[in-house]
Short mmCIF file of C-alpha atoms in Angstrom, two decimals:
data_model
loop_
_atom_site.label_atom_id
_atom_site.label_comp_id
_atom_site.label_asym_id
_atom_site.label_seq_id
_atom_site.Cartn_x
_atom_site.Cartn_y
_atom_site.Cartn_z
CA MET A 1 -32.44 16.96 -132.17
CA VAL A 2 -33.01 13.16 -132.41
CA GLN A 3 -30.66 10.40 -131.71
CA LEU A 4 -30.40 7.80 -134.65
CA LEU A 5 -29.25 4.67 -133.95
CA PHE A 6 -27.98 2.22 -137.01
CA MET A 7 -27.88 -1.20 -135.76
CA GLY A 8 -26.43 -3.86 -137.35
CA LYS A 9 -25.49 -4.12 -140.95
CA LEU A 10 -27.08 -0.58 -141.18
CA ALA A 11 -24.36 0.80 -139.39
CA ASP A 12 -22.50 0.67 -142.58
CA VAL A 13 -25.34 2.53 -144.39
CA SER A 14 -24.68 5.34 -142.34
CA GLY A 15 -20.92 4.85 -141.78
CA ALA A 16 -21.79 5.24 -138.00
CA MET A 17 -23.70 3.51 -135.37
CA MET A 18 -24.81 6.60 -133.54
CA VAL A 19 -25.58 9.85 -135.29
CA GLU A 20 -27.46 13.06 -133.93
CA ARG A 21 -29.20 15.10 -136.70
CA VAL A 22 -31.40 18.35 -136.10
CA LEU A 23 -35.33 17.10 -137.48
CA PRO A 24 -36.50 19.38 -140.20
CA ASP A 25 -39.75 20.58 -139.94
CA GLU A 26 -41.50 18.26 -142.28
CA VAL A 27 -40.44 15.17 -140.13
CA GLN A 28 -42.82 14.37 -137.96
CA ASP A 29 -43.54 10.97 -138.06
CA THR A 30 -41.58 7.75 -139.00
CA ALA A 31 -42.92 7.66 -142.31
CA ALA A 32 -41.15 11.10 -143.32
CA LEU A 33 -37.98 10.31 -141.35
CA ARG A 34 -37.64 6.72 -143.35
CA THR A 35 -37.52 8.71 -146.03
CA TRP A 36 -35.52 11.55 -145.17
CA LEU A 37 -32.38 9.76 -143.75
CA ASP A 38 -32.72 7.08 -146.60
CA GLU A 39 -32.15 10.15 -149.36
CA ALA A 40 -29.57 11.51 -147.04
CA TYR A 41 -27.47 8.30 -146.69
CA GLN A 42 -28.33 7.52 -150.24
CA ALA A 43 -29.28 4.27 -148.97
CA ASP A 44 -31.26 3.29 -151.82
CA GLY A 45 -34.35 2.02 -149.92
CA ALA A 46 -32.44 0.00 -147.43
CA LEU A 47 -33.86 2.33 -144.82
CA LEU A 48 -37.68 1.98 -146.30
CA GLU A 49 -37.89 -1.60 -146.12
CA PRO A 50 -40.68 -2.97 -143.76
CA SER A 51 -38.02 -5.51 -142.41
CA VAL A 52 -36.58 -2.89 -140.92
CA ARG A 53 -38.24 -1.95 -137.86
CA LEU A 54 -38.31 1.30 -135.41
CA ALA A 55 -37.86 1.46 -131.98
CA ILE A 56 -38.63 4.86 -130.52
CA ASN A 57 -36.83 5.40 -126.82
CA SER A 58 -36.51 1.24 -126.63
CA GLU A 59 -39.91 0.58 -127.46
CA ILE A 60 -40.77 -0.99 -131.01
CA VAL A 61 -43.49 0.97 -132.51
CA ALA A 62 -46.04 0.20 -134.46
CA GLU A 63 -46.12 2.71 -138.01
CA PRO A 64 -46.41 5.01 -138.76
CA ALA A 65 -45.57 6.87 -135.38
CA LYS A 66 -44.89 10.22 -134.00
CA VAL A 67 -41.03 11.55 -133.99
CA ARG A 68 -40.32 13.98 -131.47
CA ASP A 69 -37.43 16.22 -130.78
CA GLY A 70 -34.98 14.58 -128.35
CA ASP A 71 -36.08 11.03 -129.08
CA GLU A 72 -34.07 8.22 -129.55
CA VAL A 73 -34.99 6.16 -132.91
CA ALA A 74 -33.16 2.97 -133.59
CA LEU A 75 -33.43 1.21 -136.85
CA MET A 76 -33.28 -2.16 -136.74
CA PRO A 77 -32.83 -4.54 -139.73
CA PRO A 78 -33.78 -8.11 -138.78
CA VAL A 79 -32.83 -9.52 -135.65
CA GLY A 80 -31.10 -12.71 -134.24
CA GLY A 81 -28.81 -14.22 -131.64
CA GLY A 82 -27.72 -17.43 -130.73
CA MET B 1 -32.18 -15.83 -114.52
CA ILE B 2 -31.18 -13.73 -117.79
CA ASP B 3 -27.65 -12.56 -118.66
CA LEU B 4 -25.97 -10.86 -121.35
CA LEU B 5 -22.10 -11.34 -120.86
CA GLU B 6 -19.44 -9.54 -122.57
CA ALA B 7 -16.44 -11.89 -120.99
CA PRO B 8 -16.57 -15.97 -122.15
CA PHE B 9 -18.39 -18.25 -120.43
CA ASP B 10 -18.41 -21.71 -119.80
CA PRO B 11 -21.60 -23.50 -120.31
CA ALA B 12 -20.84 -26.60 -117.99
CA GLU B 13 -20.54 -24.18 -115.38
CA ALA B 14 -23.40 -22.84 -115.70
CA LEU B 15 -25.58 -26.11 -116.01
CA GLY B 16 -23.83 -26.58 -112.67
CA GLU B 17 -24.96 -23.14 -110.91
CA PHE B 18 -28.36 -24.02 -112.51
CA ASN B 19 -28.54 -27.89 -111.00
CA ALA B 20 -27.64 -26.29 -107.61
CA GLN B 21 -30.94 -24.74 -107.95
CA ILE B 22 -33.49 -27.10 -109.53
CA ALA B 23 -33.84 -29.77 -106.31
CA GLY B 24 -36.56 -31.42 -106.81
CA ALA B 25 -36.93 -30.80 -110.94
CA GLY B 26 -37.03 -34.64 -112.57
CA ALA B 27 -35.91 -33.18 -115.90
CA VAL B 28 -32.85 -30.59 -116.99
CA VAL B 29 -32.30 -29.81 -120.74
CA SER B 30 -29.59 -27.62 -121.74
CA PHE B 31 -28.56 -25.96 -125.05
CA SER B 32 -25.11 -24.19 -125.89
CA GLY B 33 -24.08 -22.76 -128.81
CA HIS B 34 -20.69 -22.26 -129.93
CA VAL B 35 -18.98 -19.61 -132.74
CA ARG B 36 -18.31 -21.95 -135.35
CA PRO B 37 -14.60 -22.29 -136.71
CA ALA B 38 -15.41 -22.11 -140.21
CA ALA B 39 -18.31 -20.61 -142.74
CA ALA B 40 -19.35 -21.34 -146.26
CA SER B 41 -16.85 -18.39 -147.32
CA GLY B 42 -13.95 -20.00 -145.09
CA PRO B 43 -12.44 -19.79 -141.70
CA VAL B 44 -14.20 -17.44 -139.15
CA THR B 45 -11.75 -15.66 -137.35
CA THR B 46 -14.39 -13.58 -134.81
CA LEU B 47 -18.16 -13.05 -134.29
CA TYR B 48 -19.55 -10.07 -133.02
CA LEU B 49 -22.77 -10.04 -131.53
CA GLN B 50 -24.62 -6.48 -131.28
CA ALA B 51 -27.26 -6.07 -128.47
CA TYR B 52 -29.76 -3.06 -127.96
CA SER B 53 -30.56 -2.66 -123.90
CA PRO B 54 -33.08 -2.61 -122.75
CA LEU B 55 -35.03 -4.09 -125.82
CA THR B 56 -33.03 -7.07 -125.63
CA GLU B 57 -33.36 -8.02 -122.22
CA ASN B 58 -36.83 -7.31 -122.23
CA GLY B 59 -37.96 -9.32 -125.13
CA ILE B 60 -35.94 -12.55 -123.66
CA ARG B 61 -37.78 -12.07 -120.46
CA GLU B 62 -41.23 -12.22 -122.12
CA ALA B 63 -40.24 -14.92 -123.94
CA VAL B 64 -39.10 -16.93 -120.89
CA GLU B 65 -42.45 -16.07 -119.11
CA ARG B 66 -43.96 -17.18 -122.42
CA ALA B 67 -42.41 -20.59 -122.01
CA LYS B 68 -43.32 -20.39 -118.25
CA ALA B 69 -46.97 -19.95 -119.12
CA ARG B 70 -47.08 -22.73 -121.41
CA TRP B 71 -44.89 -25.63 -119.68
CA PRO B 72 -44.49 -26.47 -116.15
CA LEU B 73 -40.70 -24.95 -115.55
CA SER B 74 -39.45 -25.01 -112.07
CA ALA B 75 -36.65 -23.14 -113.75
CA VAL B 76 -34.89 -21.25 -116.54
CA ARG B 77 -31.72 -19.76 -117.02
CA VAL B 78 -30.79 -17.92 -120.50
CA ILE B 79 -27.28 -16.49 -120.81
CA HIS B 80 -26.07 -14.76 -124.06
CA ARG B 81 -22.58 -13.05 -125.16
CA ILE B 82 -22.28 -9.84 -126.39
CA GLY B 83 -19.41 -8.17 -127.93
CA GLU B 84 -16.50 -9.91 -129.85
CA MET B 85 -15.85 -13.79 -129.41
CA GLN B 86 -13.62 -16.36 -130.74
CA PRO B 87 -14.27 -19.79 -132.61
CA GLY B 88 -15.14 -22.23 -129.91
CA GLU B 89 -16.49 -19.86 -127.55
CA ALA B 90 -20.20 -20.26 -126.13
CA ILE B 91 -22.46 -17.82 -127.79
CA VAL B 92 -25.32 -18.78 -125.89
CA PHE B 93 -26.58 -20.94 -122.99
CA VAL B 94 -30.06 -22.05 -122.45
CA ALA B 95 -31.30 -24.45 -119.68
CA ALA B 96 -34.58 -25.70 -118.59
CA ALA B 97 -35.71 -27.67 -115.32
CA SER B 98 -39.34 -29.30 -115.27
CA ALA B 99 -40.55 -32.38 -113.39
CA HIS B 100 -41.63 -33.35 -117.11
CA ARG B 101 -38.88 -34.49 -119.44
CA ARG B 102 -40.67 -33.29 -122.64
CA ALA B 103 -41.52 -30.03 -120.93
CA ALA B 104 -38.12 -29.05 -120.40
CA PHE B 105 -36.88 -30.60 -123.99
CA GLU B 106 -39.69 -28.39 -125.58
CA ALA B 107 -39.34 -25.23 -123.38
CA ALA B 108 -35.46 -25.27 -124.35
CA ASP B 109 -36.19 -25.84 -127.85
CA PHE B 110 -38.91 -22.93 -127.92
CA LEU B 111 -36.53 -20.44 -126.21
CA MET B 112 -33.32 -21.25 -128.74
CA ASP B 113 -35.90 -20.84 -131.75
CA TYR B 114 -36.84 -17.25 -129.93
CA LEU B 115 -33.26 -16.28 -129.53
CA LYS B 116 -32.44 -17.26 -133.10
CA THR B 117 -35.31 -15.35 -134.86
CA GLU B 118 -36.77 -12.87 -132.25
CA ALA B 119 -34.42 -11.94 -129.38
CA VAL B 120 -32.59 -8.45 -130.48
CA PHE B 121 -29.12 -9.19 -131.72
CA TRP B 122 -27.39 -8.55 -134.50
CA LYS B 123 -24.45 -10.63 -136.04
CA LYS B 124 -21.24 -9.97 -137.83
CA GLU B 125 -19.02 -12.58 -138.93
CA THR B 126 -15.28 -11.85 -139.58
CA GLY B 127 -12.98 -14.15 -141.72
CA ALA B 128 -10.19 -14.17 -144.21
CA GLN B 129 -13.08 -12.56 -146.95
CA GLY B 130 -13.95 -9.32 -144.72
CA ALA B 131 -16.83 -9.02 -142.18
CA SER B 132 -20.71 -10.26 -143.22
CA TRP B 133 -23.98 -9.57 -141.06
CA ILE B 134 -25.96 -12.63 -140.81
CA GLU B 135 -29.49 -12.87 -140.19
CA PRO B 136 -31.75 -15.99 -139.34
CA ARG B 137 -32.21 -18.60 -142.19
CA THR B 138 -35.26 -19.62 -143.59
CA GLU B 139 -35.37 -22.74 -141.28
CA ASP B 140 -34.60 -20.95 -138.28
CA TYR B 141 -37.92 -18.99 -139.18
CA LYS B 142 -39.62 -21.97 -139.63
CA ASP B 143 -38.39 -23.81 -136.46
CA ARG B 144 -39.55 -20.71 -134.94
CA ALA B 145 -43.36 -21.01 -136.61
CA ARG B 146 -43.63 -24.43 -134.87
CA TRP B 147 -44.68 -22.82 -131.72
CA GLY B 148 -47.02 -20.49 -133.18
CA ALA B 149 -47.47 -16.89 -132.51
CA MET C 1 -19.22 -42.62 -125.45
CA ILE C 2 -21.37 -44.83 -122.83
CA ASP C 3 -20.97 -45.61 -119.28
CA LEU C 4 -22.99 -47.43 -116.64
CA LEU C 5 -21.64 -45.97 -113.06
CA GLU C 6 -22.27 -47.46 -109.68
CA ALA C 7 -21.19 -43.87 -108.48
CA PRO C 8 -22.77 -40.33 -108.33
CA PHE C 9 -21.36 -38.65 -110.84
CA ASP C 10 -22.39 -34.52 -111.92
CA PRO C 11 -23.69 -33.81 -114.98
CA ALA C 12 -22.20 -30.47 -115.37
CA GLU C 13 -18.98 -32.16 -115.16
CA ALA C 14 -19.75 -34.48 -117.72
CA LEU C 15 -20.98 -31.76 -120.25
CA GLY C 16 -17.82 -30.02 -119.16
CA GLU C 17 -15.57 -33.23 -120.67
CA PHE C 18 -18.00 -33.55 -123.34
CA ASN C 19 -17.69 -29.95 -124.47
CA ALA C 20 -13.82 -30.29 -124.37
CA GLN C 21 -13.80 -32.73 -127.41
CA ILE C 22 -16.52 -31.42 -129.57
CA ALA C 23 -14.38 -28.40 -131.12
CA GLY C 24 -16.35 -27.29 -134.21
CA ALA C 25 -20.09 -28.55 -133.22
CA GLY C 26 -21.98 -25.41 -133.36
CA ALA C 27 -24.57 -27.23 -130.74
CA VAL C 28 -24.48 -28.79 -127.72
CA VAL C 29 -27.90 -30.46 -126.15
CA SER C 30 -27.89 -32.33 -122.80
CA PHE C 31 -30.16 -33.88 -120.88
CA SER C 32 -29.82 -35.08 -117.16
CA GLY C 33 -32.74 -36.75 -115.11
CA HIS C 34 -32.13 -36.67 -111.31
CA VAL C 35 -34.31 -38.85 -108.83
CA ARG C 36 -37.00 -37.00 -107.85
CA PRO C 37 -37.90 -36.59 -103.96
CA ALA C 38 -41.54 -37.49 -104.11
CA ALA C 39 -43.54 -39.83 -105.79
CA ALA C 40 -47.41 -40.00 -105.87
CA SER C 41 -47.49 -42.22 -102.87
CA GLY C 42 -44.91 -39.91 -100.51
CA PRO C 43 -41.38 -39.28 -100.35
CA VAL C 44 -38.48 -41.59 -102.03
CA THR C 45 -36.06 -42.56 -100.19
CA THR C 46 -34.06 -44.81 -102.36
CA LEU C 47 -34.24 -45.36 -106.12
CA TYR C 48 -32.57 -48.64 -107.42
CA LEU C 49 -31.37 -49.26 -111.06
CA GLN C 50 -30.89 -52.89 -112.08
CA ALA C 51 -29.11 -53.16 -115.38
CA TYR C 52 -28.49 -56.86 -117.53
CA SER C 53 -24.75 -56.38 -119.00
CA PRO C 54 -23.85 -56.66 -121.51
CA LEU C 55 -27.44 -56.69 -122.88
CA THR C 56 -27.98 -53.29 -121.65
CA GLU C 57 -24.62 -51.67 -123.27
CA ASN C 58 -25.27 -53.50 -126.49
CA GLY C 59 -28.86 -52.12 -126.46
CA ILE C 60 -27.78 -48.48 -125.54
CA ARG C 61 -24.98 -48.85 -128.18
CA GLU C 62 -27.04 -49.69 -131.02
CA ALA C 63 -29.57 -46.65 -129.98
CA VAL C 64 -26.82 -44.37 -130.41
CA GLU C 65 -25.73 -45.92 -133.72
CA ARG C 66 -29.50 -45.51 -134.74
CA ALA C 67 -28.86 -41.77 -133.80
CA LYS C 68 -25.75 -41.12 -135.49
CA ALA C 69 -27.69 -42.62 -138.72
CA ARG C 70 -30.33 -40.52 -138.53
CA TRP C 71 -28.64 -36.81 -137.40
CA PRO C 72 -25.52 -35.25 -138.57
CA LEU C 73 -23.93 -35.63 -134.98
CA SER C 74 -20.39 -35.28 -134.02
CA ALA C 75 -20.56 -37.01 -130.64
CA VAL C 76 -22.87 -38.18 -128.42
CA ARG C 77 -22.39 -39.19 -124.71
CA VAL C 78 -24.59 -41.58 -122.23
CA ILE C 79 -24.05 -41.99 -118.69
CA HIS C 80 -26.54 -43.92 -116.67
CA ARG C 81 -26.19 -45.05 -113.01
CA ILE C 82 -26.64 -48.08 -112.00
CA GLY C 83 -27.35 -49.74 -108.01
CA GLU C 84 -28.81 -47.28 -105.52
CA MET C 85 -29.29 -43.64 -105.25
CA GLN C 86 -30.53 -40.88 -103.45
CA PRO C 87 -33.06 -38.22 -104.31
CA GLY C 88 -31.49 -35.19 -105.82
CA GLU C 89 -28.94 -37.63 -107.68
CA ALA C 90 -28.42 -37.59 -111.23
CA ILE C 91 -29.77 -41.27 -112.74
CA VAL C 92 -28.80 -40.10 -116.55
CA PHE C 93 -26.84 -37.98 -118.78
CA VAL C 94 -27.38 -37.40 -122.36
CA ALA C 95 -25.53 -35.10 -125.10
CA ALA C 96 -25.17 -34.81 -128.14
CA ALA C 97 -23.41 -32.07 -130.18
CA SER C 98 -24.17 -31.25 -134.09
CA ALA C 99 -23.86 -28.55 -136.17
CA HIS C 100 -27.33 -28.13 -136.78
CA ARG C 101 -29.30 -27.12 -133.54
CA ARG C 102 -32.16 -29.16 -134.47
CA ALA C 103 -30.36 -32.40 -135.20
CA ALA C 104 -29.11 -31.92 -131.53
CA PHE C 105 -32.01 -31.46 -129.76
CA GLU C 106 -33.97 -34.46 -131.59
CA ALA C 107 -30.80 -36.67 -131.19
CA ALA C 108 -30.90 -36.10 -127.54
CA ASP C 109 -34.61 -36.41 -127.40
CA PHE C 110 -34.42 -39.69 -129.39
CA LEU C 111 -31.96 -41.40 -126.97
CA MET C 112 -34.16 -40.45 -123.82
CA ASP C 113 -37.06 -41.77 -125.36
CA TYR C 114 -34.86 -44.82 -125.88
CA LEU C 115 -33.52 -44.54 -122.77
CA LYS C 116 -37.08 -44.78 -121.11
CA THR C 117 -38.73 -47.35 -122.94
CA GLU C 118 -36.22 -49.51 -124.51
CA ALA C 119 -32.95 -49.38 -122.19
CA VAL C 120 -32.37 -53.07 -120.37
CA PHE C 121 -32.87 -51.32 -116.98
CA TRP C 122 -35.61 -52.07 -114.26
CA LYS C 123 -36.22 -49.21 -111.41
CA LYS C 124 -37.11 -49.60 -107.98
CA GLU C 125 -38.42 -46.87 -105.98
CA THR C 126 -38.50 -46.93 -102.19
CA GLY C 127 -40.80 -45.08 -99.55
CA ALA C 128 -42.20 -44.76 -96.62
CA GLN C 129 -44.73 -46.87 -98.28
CA GLY C 130 -42.62 -50.01 -99.24
CA ALA C 131 -40.92 -50.46 -102.46
CA SER C 132 -42.07 -50.83 -105.94
CA TRP C 133 -40.54 -51.46 -109.30
CA ILE C 134 -41.32 -48.71 -111.75
CA GLU C 135 -42.46 -49.65 -115.18
CA PRO C 136 -42.65 -46.62 -118.56
CA ARG C 137 -45.70 -44.40 -118.20
CA THR C 138 -48.39 -44.72 -121.46
CA GLU C 139 -46.74 -41.09 -121.95
CA ASP C 140 -43.24 -42.62 -122.33
CA TYR C 141 -44.28 -45.03 -124.96
CA LYS C 142 -46.28 -42.60 -126.98
CA ASP C 143 -43.20 -40.33 -127.06
CA ARG C 144 -40.95 -43.22 -127.82
CA ALA C 145 -43.39 -43.51 -131.22
CA ARG C 146 -42.91 -40.71 -132.58
CA TRP C 147 -39.79 -41.81 -133.99
CA GLY C 148 -40.80 -45.10 -135.57
CA ALA C 149 -39.37 -48.25 -135.58
CA MET D 1 -28.73 -77.01 -114.88
CA VAL D 2 -29.79 -73.96 -116.16
CA GLN D 3 -29.14 -70.81 -114.55
CA LEU D 4 -32.58 -68.17 -113.99
CA LEU D 5 -32.32 -64.89 -113.89
CA PHE D 6 -35.33 -63.21 -112.50
CA MET D 7 -35.30 -59.46 -113.63
CA GLY D 8 -36.68 -56.64 -112.10
CA LYS D 9 -40.03 -57.42 -110.10
CA LEU D 10 -39.81 -61.09 -111.24
CA ALA D 11 -37.40 -61.43 -108.49
CA ASP D 12 -40.44 -61.29 -106.12
CA VAL D 13 -42.34 -64.16 -108.02
CA SER D 14 -39.28 -66.40 -107.69
CA GLY D 15 -37.50 -65.17 -104.35
CA ALA D 16 -34.36 -64.51 -105.46
CA MET D 17 -32.50 -62.77 -108.75
CA MET D 18 -30.59 -65.72 -109.55
CA VAL D 19 -31.24 -69.47 -109.62
CA GLU D 20 -30.02 -72.56 -110.48
CA ARG D 21 -32.12 -75.44 -112.05
CA VAL D 22 -31.77 -78.90 -113.62
CA LEU D 23 -34.45 -78.91 -116.27
CA PRO D 24 -36.78 -81.63 -116.33
CA ASP D 25 -36.43 -83.52 -119.55
CA GLU D 26 -39.48 -82.30 -120.60
CA VAL D 27 -38.47 -78.84 -120.90
CA GLN D 28 -37.04 -78.53 -124.09
CA ASP D 29 -37.90 -74.92 -125.28
CA THR D 30 -39.12 -71.76 -123.76
CA ALA D 31 -42.68 -72.31 -124.05
CA ALA D 32 -42.53 -75.04 -121.70
CA LEU D 33 -39.70 -73.52 -119.27
CA ARG D 34 -42.23 -70.67 -118.93
CA THR D 35 -44.91 -72.76 -117.79
CA TRP D 36 -42.92 -75.26 -115.71
CA LEU D 37 -41.33 -72.09 -114.20
CA ASP D 38 -44.91 -70.62 -113.58
CA GLU D 39 -46.38 -73.53 -112.01
CA ALA D 40 -43.19 -74.11 -109.88
CA TYR D 41 -43.22 -70.64 -108.43
CA GLN D 42 -47.21 -70.66 -108.21
CA ALA D 43 -46.58 -67.19 -110.33
CA ASP D 44 -50.15 -67.16 -111.72
CA GLY D 45 -49.35 -66.67 -114.97
CA ALA D 46 -47.01 -63.61 -114.39
CA LEU D 47 -43.89 -65.94 -116.11
CA LEU D 48 -46.37 -66.69 -119.23
CA GLU D 49 -46.93 -62.85 -119.90
CA PRO D 50 -45.89 -61.91 -123.48
CA SER D 51 -44.53 -58.60 -121.76
CA VAL D 52 -42.10 -60.78 -120.17
CA ARG D 53 -39.09 -61.37 -122.58
CA LEU D 54 -36.35 -63.93 -122.32
CA ALA D 55 -32.91 -63.54 -123.37
CA ILE D 56 -30.80 -66.81 -123.67
CA ASN D 57 -26.99 -65.83 -123.32
CA SER D 58 -27.27 -62.44 -123.32
CA GLU D 59 -29.54 -62.19 -126.09
CA ILE D 60 -33.16 -61.59 -126.57
CA VAL D 61 -34.52 -64.59 -128.34
CA ALA D 62 -37.63 -65.18 -130.62
CA GLU D 63 -39.90 -67.37 -129.13
CA PRO D 64 -40.26 -70.36 -128.59
CA ALA D 65 -36.26 -70.96 -128.66
CA LYS D 66 -34.35 -74.08 -127.60
CA VAL D 67 -33.30 -74.35 -123.99
CA ARG D 68 -30.34 -76.39 -123.41
CA ASP D 69 -28.48 -77.39 -120.41
CA GLY D 70 -26.02 -74.94 -119.40
CA ASP D 71 -27.94 -71.89 -120.50
CA GLU D 72 -27.88 -68.59 -118.64
CA VAL D 73 -31.90 -67.23 -119.26
CA ALA D 74 -32.92 -64.21 -118.21
CA LEU D 75 -36.51 -63.73 -117.41
CA MET D 76 -37.34 -59.66 -118.37
CA PRO D 77 -40.23 -57.87 -117.52
CA PRO D 78 -41.04 -54.30 -118.93
CA VAL D 79 -37.57 -52.34 -118.98
CA GLY D 80 -37.13 -48.52 -118.94
CA GLY D 81 -34.71 -46.42 -117.30
CA GLY D 82 -33.77 -42.63 -117.34
#
């Protein structure tokens, strides 16, 4: 089980900001995770874009990075506050 | 030094508290950003700011450290709203104090460029036309690029 | 919009009053300068600021007009102390409001450079070593030159 | 009679910030005024410096400018506030 956080506009893709999913065996890293989620949510490539960065357990990761059971993975579209 | 607030705050009050602790700094620059009452698409009813703690706070803290390494600052303050807010309300307050006028100006300017383009926030503007997520403009990224990596 | 004050004032209060009248401006930059407690020659006991009315006010007013012609500003405020003041007290307050962040920063920066190098004031610092009149530093003139004539 | 204002550090030259003087006949413009005052106050050239600007009746003047009886003439060393 991983906890997926769809930040910002990506919540519109998944329909919820927080989702728990059991990882299929073949999803072991961020590249496979993106492909799997993009298909699962029919996101049409939105989750494959390099402008979407991933954070695992509250750290932005250099990709591809390992994804393990129990991880919290945040999918982060371009940020900006102020 | 850094606060993410869910409730409205008053930038003038924040400046008063900041000034009370900077005895000796000759120069204080403050910036405050407020929810605009109208966007290109019409009146704005609410602005929603999403953060991702502790990533958001950690990032801002690092930006403040970069500013302190680059300019001789005696104090820095960053306040950022999160959650839902109304037109006119303050979204962000940044203050920088230094013995040197230009250091205070540049540090506040730098921190605002960081907050606009790199701080871990997502913004959703809601108006009569519905809601839309707002990303930094090309101009914001250009402003940010003035400071180098 | 422009005030020369003989009595101490609070920059935070000035910012509060300014913010009350800028509904709609997204960005507000403020600068305040305070009497430093020590100079190169030792502790400072008083700072004396001399103006020459109405030349001083007229000059500041023209500088504000130049700023308004150059940047899209919705409001500008300048407060400057005159007479005798103590370390820590505010000497000057400048605030600029705009829909655009950089316009507010640059206008406040520009006005401070004007006030430092061209505004009709003379400054005398008094400390244990006696009194000395202070003129703008080379750096101040260089900062001023960034904006052109 | 002219009213002379010695601004900033120039008050140390004249000994007073405000001084009233009767203009000698030969002092008709700012150039002659500067020379006359610099001698009168033994200012050693301080009042001749181009960094000292003159204002007549609250207007900075391009020099040489006429000086007339009744004028208020301010001698202004380099300015700067903030």
